[in-house]
XYZ file of N, CA and C in Angstrom:
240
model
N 0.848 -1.181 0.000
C 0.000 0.000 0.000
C 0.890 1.240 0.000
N 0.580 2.537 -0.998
C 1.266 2.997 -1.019
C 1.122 4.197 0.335
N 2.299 4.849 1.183
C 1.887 5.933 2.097
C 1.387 7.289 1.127
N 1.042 8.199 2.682
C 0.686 9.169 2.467
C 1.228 10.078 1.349
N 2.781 10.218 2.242
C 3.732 11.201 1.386
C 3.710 10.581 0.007
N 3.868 9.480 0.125
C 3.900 8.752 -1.533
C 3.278 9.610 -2.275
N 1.687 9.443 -2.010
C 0.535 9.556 -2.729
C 0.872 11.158 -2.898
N 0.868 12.024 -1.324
C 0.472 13.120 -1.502
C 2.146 13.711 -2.717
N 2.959 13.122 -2.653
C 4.076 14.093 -3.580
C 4.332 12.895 -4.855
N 2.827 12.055 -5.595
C 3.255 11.381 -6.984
C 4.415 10.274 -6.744
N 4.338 9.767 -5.923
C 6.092 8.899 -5.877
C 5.547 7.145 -5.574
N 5.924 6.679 -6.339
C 5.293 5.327 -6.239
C 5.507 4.574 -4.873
N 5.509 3.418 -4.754
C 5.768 2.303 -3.422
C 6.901 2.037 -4.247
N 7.985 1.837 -3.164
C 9.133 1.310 -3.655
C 9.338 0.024 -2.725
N 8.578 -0.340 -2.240
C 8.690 -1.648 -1.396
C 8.090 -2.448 -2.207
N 8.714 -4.117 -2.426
C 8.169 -4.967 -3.478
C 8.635 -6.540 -2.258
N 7.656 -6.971 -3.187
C 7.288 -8.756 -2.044
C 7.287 -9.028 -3.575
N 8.108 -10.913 -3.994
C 7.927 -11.646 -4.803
C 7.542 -12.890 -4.488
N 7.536 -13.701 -5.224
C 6.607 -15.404 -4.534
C 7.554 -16.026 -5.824
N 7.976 -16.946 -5.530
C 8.753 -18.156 -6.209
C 8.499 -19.319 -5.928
N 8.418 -20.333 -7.113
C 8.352 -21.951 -6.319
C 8.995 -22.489 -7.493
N 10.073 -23.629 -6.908
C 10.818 -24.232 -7.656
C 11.555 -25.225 -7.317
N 11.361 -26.250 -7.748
C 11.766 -27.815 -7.177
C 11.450 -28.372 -5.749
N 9.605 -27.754 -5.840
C 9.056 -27.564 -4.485
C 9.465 -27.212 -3.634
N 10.336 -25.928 -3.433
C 10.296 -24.741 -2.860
C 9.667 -23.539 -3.131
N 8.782 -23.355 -2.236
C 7.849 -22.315 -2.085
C 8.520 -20.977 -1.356
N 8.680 -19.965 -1.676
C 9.727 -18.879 -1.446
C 9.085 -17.604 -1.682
N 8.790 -16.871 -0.538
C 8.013 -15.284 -0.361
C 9.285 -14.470 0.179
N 9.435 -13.174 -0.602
C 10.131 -12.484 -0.274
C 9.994 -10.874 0.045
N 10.196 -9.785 0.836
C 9.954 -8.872 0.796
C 11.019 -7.321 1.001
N 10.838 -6.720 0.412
C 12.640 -5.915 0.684
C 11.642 -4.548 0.959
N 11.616 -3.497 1.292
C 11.549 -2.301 1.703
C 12.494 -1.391 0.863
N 11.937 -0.460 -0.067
C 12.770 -0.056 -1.010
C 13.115 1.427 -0.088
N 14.295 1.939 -0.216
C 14.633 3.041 0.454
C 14.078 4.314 0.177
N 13.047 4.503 0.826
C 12.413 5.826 0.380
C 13.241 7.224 -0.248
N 13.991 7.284 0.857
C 15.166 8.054 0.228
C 15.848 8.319 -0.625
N 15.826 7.417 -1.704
C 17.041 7.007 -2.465
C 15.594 6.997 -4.301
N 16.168 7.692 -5.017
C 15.256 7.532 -6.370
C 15.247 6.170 -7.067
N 14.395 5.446 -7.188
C 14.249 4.332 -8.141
C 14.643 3.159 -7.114
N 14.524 3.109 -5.782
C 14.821 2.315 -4.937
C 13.992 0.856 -5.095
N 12.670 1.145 -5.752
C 11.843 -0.087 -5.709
C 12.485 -1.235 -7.329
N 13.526 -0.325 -7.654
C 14.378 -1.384 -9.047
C 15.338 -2.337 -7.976
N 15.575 -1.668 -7.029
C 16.562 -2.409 -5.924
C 15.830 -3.407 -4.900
N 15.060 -2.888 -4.698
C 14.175 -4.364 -4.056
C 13.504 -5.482 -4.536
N 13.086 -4.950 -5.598
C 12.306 -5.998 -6.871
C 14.078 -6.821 -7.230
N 14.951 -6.319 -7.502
C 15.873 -7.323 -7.890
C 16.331 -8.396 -6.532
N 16.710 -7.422 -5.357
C 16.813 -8.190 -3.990
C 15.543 -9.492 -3.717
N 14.702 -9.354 -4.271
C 13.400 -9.917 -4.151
C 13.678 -11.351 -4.845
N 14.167 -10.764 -5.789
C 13.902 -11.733 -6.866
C 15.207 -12.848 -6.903
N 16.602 -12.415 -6.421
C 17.339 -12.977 -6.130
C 17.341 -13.756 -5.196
N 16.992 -13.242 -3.871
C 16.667 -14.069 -2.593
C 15.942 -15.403 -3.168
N 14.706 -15.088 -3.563
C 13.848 -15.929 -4.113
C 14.768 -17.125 -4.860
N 15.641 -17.149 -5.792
C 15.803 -18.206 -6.671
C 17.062 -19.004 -5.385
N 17.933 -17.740 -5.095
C 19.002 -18.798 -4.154
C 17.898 -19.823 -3.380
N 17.625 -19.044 -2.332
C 16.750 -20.030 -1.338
C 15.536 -21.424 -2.344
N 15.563 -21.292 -3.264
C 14.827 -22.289 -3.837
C 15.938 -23.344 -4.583
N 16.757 -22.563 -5.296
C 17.904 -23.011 -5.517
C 19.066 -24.701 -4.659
N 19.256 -23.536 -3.516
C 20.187 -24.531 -2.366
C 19.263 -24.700 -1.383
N 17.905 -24.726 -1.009
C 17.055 -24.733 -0.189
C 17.962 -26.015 0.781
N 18.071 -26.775 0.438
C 18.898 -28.446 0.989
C 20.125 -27.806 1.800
N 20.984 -27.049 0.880
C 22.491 -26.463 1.798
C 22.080 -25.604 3.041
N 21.067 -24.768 2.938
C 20.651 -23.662 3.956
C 19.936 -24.596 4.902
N 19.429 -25.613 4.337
C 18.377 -26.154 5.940
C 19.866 -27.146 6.521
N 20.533 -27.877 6.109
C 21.352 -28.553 6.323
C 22.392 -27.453 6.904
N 22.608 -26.392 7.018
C 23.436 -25.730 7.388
C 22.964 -25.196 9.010
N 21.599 -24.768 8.793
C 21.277 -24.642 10.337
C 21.024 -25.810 11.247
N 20.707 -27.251 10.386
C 20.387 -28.237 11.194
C 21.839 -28.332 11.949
N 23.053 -28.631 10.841
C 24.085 -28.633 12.014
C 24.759 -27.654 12.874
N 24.103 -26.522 12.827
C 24.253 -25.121 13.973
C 23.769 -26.068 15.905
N 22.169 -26.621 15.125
C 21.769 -27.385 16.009
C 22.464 -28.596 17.023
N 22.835 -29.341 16.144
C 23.293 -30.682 16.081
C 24.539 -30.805 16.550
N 25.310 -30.023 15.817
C 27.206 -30.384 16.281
C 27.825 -28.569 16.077
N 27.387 -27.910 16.857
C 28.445 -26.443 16.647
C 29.709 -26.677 16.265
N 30.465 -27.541 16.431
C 31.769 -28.149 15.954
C 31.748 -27.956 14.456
N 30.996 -28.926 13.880
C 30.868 -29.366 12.751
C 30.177 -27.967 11.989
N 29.188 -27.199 12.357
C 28.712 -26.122 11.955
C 29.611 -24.837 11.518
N 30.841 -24.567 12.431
C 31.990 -23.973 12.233
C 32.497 -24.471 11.162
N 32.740 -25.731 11.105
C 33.681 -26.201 9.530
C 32.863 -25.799 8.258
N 31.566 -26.537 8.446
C 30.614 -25.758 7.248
C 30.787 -23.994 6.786
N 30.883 -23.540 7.851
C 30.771 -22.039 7.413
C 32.080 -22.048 6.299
């Protein structure tokens, strides 16, 4: 939704959410585009969209990476 100032001074939402699914990973993403900054919502739509494919991507390396955070902190250190 876009704010006030948005609306009241013509300036679009620069905050963007994407949805990905891929090799049954289901992947929602959302970035907050920097109000501040001109054309900020080209920078979140790409952040969006990137997040999205890694995490669907290595979905297996990232869960396997916190399981052994869990499991063996030892072993979690070597992973990093």
């Amino acid at each position: 939704m876009i704010g006030k100032y948005h609306i009241n001074n013509n300036l679009p939402c620069q905050d963007r959410t994407f949805y990905y699914e891929k090799h049954g990973v289901k992947v929602i993403a959302l970035a907050d585009g920097a109000g501040s900054q001109p054309n900020s919502q080209i920078g979140a739509e790409i952040v969006c969209k990137m997040i999205c494919a890694l995490m669907s991507e290595h979905f297996i390396d990232y869960l396997m990476y916190f399981e052994y955070e869990k499991e063996n902190p030892a072993k979690h250190i070597l992973k990093m």
